[in-house]
Amino acid sequence: MVRKSTSKETARKPNMREAILAAAEELFATNGFNAVSVRDIAQAAGANPGSVTYHFKTKDGLLLEIYRRHCGPMNLRRSELLAAAKRVRDLQDRLEAIVRAYVVPAFTSGSDLAGGGARFTRLRAVMSAEGNEVARKIIAQTFDDTSHAFIDAIHESLPHIPRTDIVWRSHFLLGALYYSLVTPERVSRLSRGEADGGDAANAIEQLVQATVASFQAPALDQAAPVRRRPVVSSKT
Amino acid sequence: MVRKSTSKETARKPNMREAILAAAEELFATNGFNAVSVRDIAQAAGANPGSVTYHFKTKDGLLLEIYRRHCGPMNLRRSELLAAAKRVRDLQDRLEAIVRAYVVPAFTSGSDLAGGGARFTRLRAVMSAEGNEVARKIIAQTFDDTSHAFIDAIHESLPHIPRTDIVWRSHFLLGALYYSLVTPERVSRLSRGEADGGDAANAIEQLVQATVASFQAPALDQAAPVRRRPVVSSKT
DNA sequence: TGATCTTTTGTACGATAGTACAAATCGTAT
DNA sequence: ATACGATTTGTACTATCGTACAAAAGATCA
């Protein structure tokens, strides 16, 4: 509604607003929120610092707008893929499809909103690590619904696993996903060049396969939480 | 053994240096490096800002000292547990013991150095997300050896899985570990109070169980990286 | 006790942060 | 062409940052 459908669409350079958003997204995702100044963003976007204030009022407002931009499309895409996945007959295949529906939109690195999840997902990872307040609120509001939908779907295809276990394992999935986007070069380093951590397609396959297996693991019996501590003995 | 041997051990308050280190560790781990000022740290430690400069010269130096403090003891503990784990006969049990040897020292939340890994691990997670330069260097130097040792040990107990896959899966393990320490309340929230994300013992069990299963997953055939994309179709 | 070294305090300085605001500039409709 | 609203620019203000440094305070030993 800020827009205006009739005619007046100005801006000297072709949408400076978008350029600022893109620059901020990139810088926040790689350096964190506090390490990046409004002046840094403006410079990266080829804009004037005052322009940022004009379009987004505050630095928090800029972050907020980035979230607003991405949350909708990304959750929509996830919903579509989830709906398709739920139609898969074979239970094993269905589980894999569900996990894939969760992972793919977060990992795909197209530049537009619908597909361009990688940068935004990395941004969310960094904001979560920094304990950013603005991000925390939006995340809980926007993503918990989606998370619940996925957890429910997974639970349906694994009825014998307690919901609690599924929550934990999907939590691990998100952590692995985040970390893969934050530090991809670590994979290349540890595999001595045999794997490319930045190869999104391969990362997705690895993550999906590992996660499906973790979901299929036997349930933890909650009754005796501190049962077996096999063998491992400390010397001290 | 830090204590005294000859004579000159001063300090008005009982080891202000330690208080500053502890305060910085806590604040960095929860808010990130850039969001915390030297004055914040000094205040939390009940010290004067100048004292921080005196003991650690710069803010980076303070972070560096935190790493120096923890890296040794933590890797030592991991080595001990790994050595014990490798002696386990049964392959399944051995794998679980190895994973546990990796996870436990990072998760235990005692206050002293040998066991107090949770806060430090969270700190590492946050620094990794922020792309902190100081941290990045130390991490690569100090932890890659440990990581390789664990990857090798896991590979030995799972000879049929390619090393690349094991690297990926242990990468996911670290991501899940980090995220569990960064955002434990998310687990409580998503499980609707049925699980406590802050319960370290339970988190460890869940993580170990899920991870062992992921390691045991069948290998990905590298030959055809983009093989099956079952069913999932997009409507757009 | 007085000399000397270590630690803490208080203060200040330059740099940079977020943001406000007036002037300049541009695009568009009249 | 002119007027007007939208945008961009330039600049300035205040706050806070990391850090330096001199003075004060405390501890140790001759």
PDB file of C-alpha atoms in Angstrom, chain A residues 95 99 102-103 147 150-151 154-155 157-177 207-208 210-222 227-228, chain B residues 172-173 175-177 179-180 186-188 190-191 195 202-214:
ATOM      1  CA  LEU A  95       9.522 -38.708   4.411  1.00  0.00           C
ATOM      2  CA  VAL A  99      12.507 -33.174   4.289  1.00  0.00           C
ATOM      3  CA  TYR A 102      11.824 -28.088   3.938  1.00  0.00           C
ATOM      4  CA  VAL A 103      15.418 -27.890   2.802  1.00  0.00           C
ATOM      5  CA  SER A 147       7.749 -25.726  11.417  1.00  0.00           C
ATOM      6  CA  PHE A 150       6.451 -30.000   8.810  1.00  0.00           C
ATOM      7  CA  ILE A 151       6.713 -31.655  12.197  1.00  0.00           C
ATOM      8  CA  ILE A 154       6.876 -36.026   9.520  1.00  0.00           C
ATOM      9  CA  HIS A 155       5.067 -37.395  12.516  1.00  0.00           C
ATOM     10  CA  SER A 157       4.871 -40.708   8.246  1.00  0.00           C
ATOM     11  CA  LEU A 158       6.632 -41.913  11.407  1.00  0.00           C
ATOM     12  CA  PRO A 159       3.772 -42.601  13.813  1.00  0.00           C
ATOM     13  CA  HIS A 160       5.835 -44.761  16.142  1.00  0.00           C
ATOM     14  CA  ILE A 161       8.272 -41.945  16.961  1.00  0.00           C
ATOM     15  CA  PRO A 162       7.225 -39.584  19.776  1.00  0.00           C
ATOM     16  CA  ARG A 163       6.595 -36.011  18.758  1.00  0.00           C
ATOM     17  CA  THR A 164       9.281 -34.817  21.123  1.00  0.00           C
ATOM     18  CA  ASP A 165      11.925 -36.783  19.292  1.00  0.00           C
ATOM     19  CA  ILE A 166      10.738 -35.410  15.981  1.00  0.00           C
ATOM     20  CA  VAL A 167      10.961 -31.874  17.324  1.00  0.00           C
ATOM     21  CA  TRP A 168      14.513 -32.467  18.449  1.00  0.00           C
ATOM     22  CA  ARG A 169      15.549 -33.986  15.143  1.00  0.00           C
ATOM     23  CA  SER A 170      13.995 -31.252  13.055  1.00  0.00           C
ATOM     24  CA  HIS A 171      15.755 -28.803  15.331  1.00  0.00           C
ATOM     25  CA  PHE A 172      19.023 -30.523  14.486  1.00  0.00           C
ATOM     26  CA  LEU A 173      18.070 -30.356  10.832  1.00  0.00           C
ATOM     27  CA  LEU A 174      17.691 -26.589  11.018  1.00  0.00           C
ATOM     28  CA  GLY A 175      20.984 -26.275  12.865  1.00  0.00           C
ATOM     29  CA  ALA A 176      22.779 -28.343  10.247  1.00  0.00           C
ATOM     30  CA  LEU A 177      21.124 -26.344   7.497  1.00  0.00           C
ATOM     31  CA  LEU A 207      21.630 -33.091   4.290  1.00  0.00           C
ATOM     32  CA  VAL A 208      18.425 -34.767   3.145  1.00  0.00           C
ATOM     33  CA  ALA A 210      21.482 -37.752   6.703  1.00  0.00           C
ATOM     34  CA  THR A 211      18.345 -36.174   8.103  1.00  0.00           C
ATOM     35  CA  VAL A 212      15.980 -38.842   6.819  1.00  0.00           C
ATOM     36  CA  ALA A 213      18.150 -41.443   8.507  1.00  0.00           C
ATOM     37  CA  SER A 214      18.133 -39.480  11.765  1.00  0.00           C
ATOM     38  CA  PHE A 215      14.335 -39.265  11.697  1.00  0.00           C
ATOM     39  CA  GLN A 216      14.117 -43.001  11.199  1.00  0.00           C
ATOM     40  CA  ALA A 217      16.280 -43.708  14.213  1.00  0.00           C
ATOM     41  CA  PRO A 218      14.562 -45.631  17.014  1.00  0.00           C
ATOM     42  CA  ALA A 219      12.750 -43.553  19.590  1.00  0.00           C
ATOM     43  CA  LEU A 220      14.374 -42.467  22.795  1.00  0.00           C
ATOM     44  CA  ASP A 221      12.513 -43.826  25.778  1.00  0.00           C
ATOM     45  CA  GLN A 222      11.724 -40.776  27.805  1.00  0.00           C
ATOM     46  CA  ARG A 227      19.968 -44.699  30.952  1.00  0.00           C
ATOM     47  CA  ARG A 228      22.970 -46.286  29.302  1.00  0.00           C
TER      48      ARG A 228
ATOM     49  CA  PHE B 172      25.861 -31.420  10.299  1.00  0.00           C
ATOM     50  CA  LEU B 173      26.547 -32.731  13.771  1.00  0.00           C
ATOM     51  CA  GLY B 175      25.768 -27.410  13.220  1.00  0.00           C
ATOM     52  CA  ALA B 176      23.098 -29.183  15.223  1.00  0.00           C
ATOM     53  CA  LEU B 177      25.265 -28.966  18.328  1.00  0.00           C
ATOM     54  CA  TYR B 179      22.187 -24.532  17.219  1.00  0.00           C
ATOM     55  CA  SER B 180      21.042 -26.520  20.224  1.00  0.00           C
ATOM     56  CA  ARG B 186      12.948 -23.149  20.348  1.00  0.00           C
ATOM     57  CA  VAL B 187      12.738 -26.834  21.220  1.00  0.00           C
ATOM     58  CA  SER B 188      10.600 -26.109  24.234  1.00  0.00           C
ATOM     59  CA  LEU B 190       7.893 -26.276  19.239  1.00  0.00           C
ATOM     60  CA  SER B 191       7.311 -29.256  21.501  1.00  0.00           C
ATOM     61  CA  ALA B 195      10.633 -31.111  25.990  1.00  0.00           C
ATOM     62  CA  ASN B 202      18.448 -34.925  27.244  1.00  0.00           C
ATOM     63  CA  ALA B 203      19.800 -32.797  24.424  1.00  0.00           C
ATOM     64  CA  ILE B 204      22.957 -34.900  24.364  1.00  0.00           C
ATOM     65  CA  GLU B 205      20.982 -38.133  24.170  1.00  0.00           C
ATOM     66  CA  GLN B 206      18.800 -36.833  21.395  1.00  0.00           C
ATOM     67  CA  LEU B 207      21.752 -35.487  19.461  1.00  0.00           C
ATOM     68  CA  VAL B 208      23.855 -38.606  19.857  1.00  0.00           C
ATOM     69  CA  GLN B 209      21.028 -40.894  18.828  1.00  0.00           C
ATOM     70  CA  ALA B 210      20.076 -38.850  15.794  1.00  0.00           C
ATOM     71  CA  THR B 211      23.669 -38.413  14.714  1.00  0.00           C
ATOM     72  CA  VAL B 212      24.593 -42.071  15.002  1.00  0.00           C
ATOM     73  CA  ALA B 213      21.651 -42.888  12.764  1.00  0.00           C
ATOM     74  CA  SER B 214      22.706 -40.282  10.241  1.00  0.00           C
TER      75      SER B 214
END
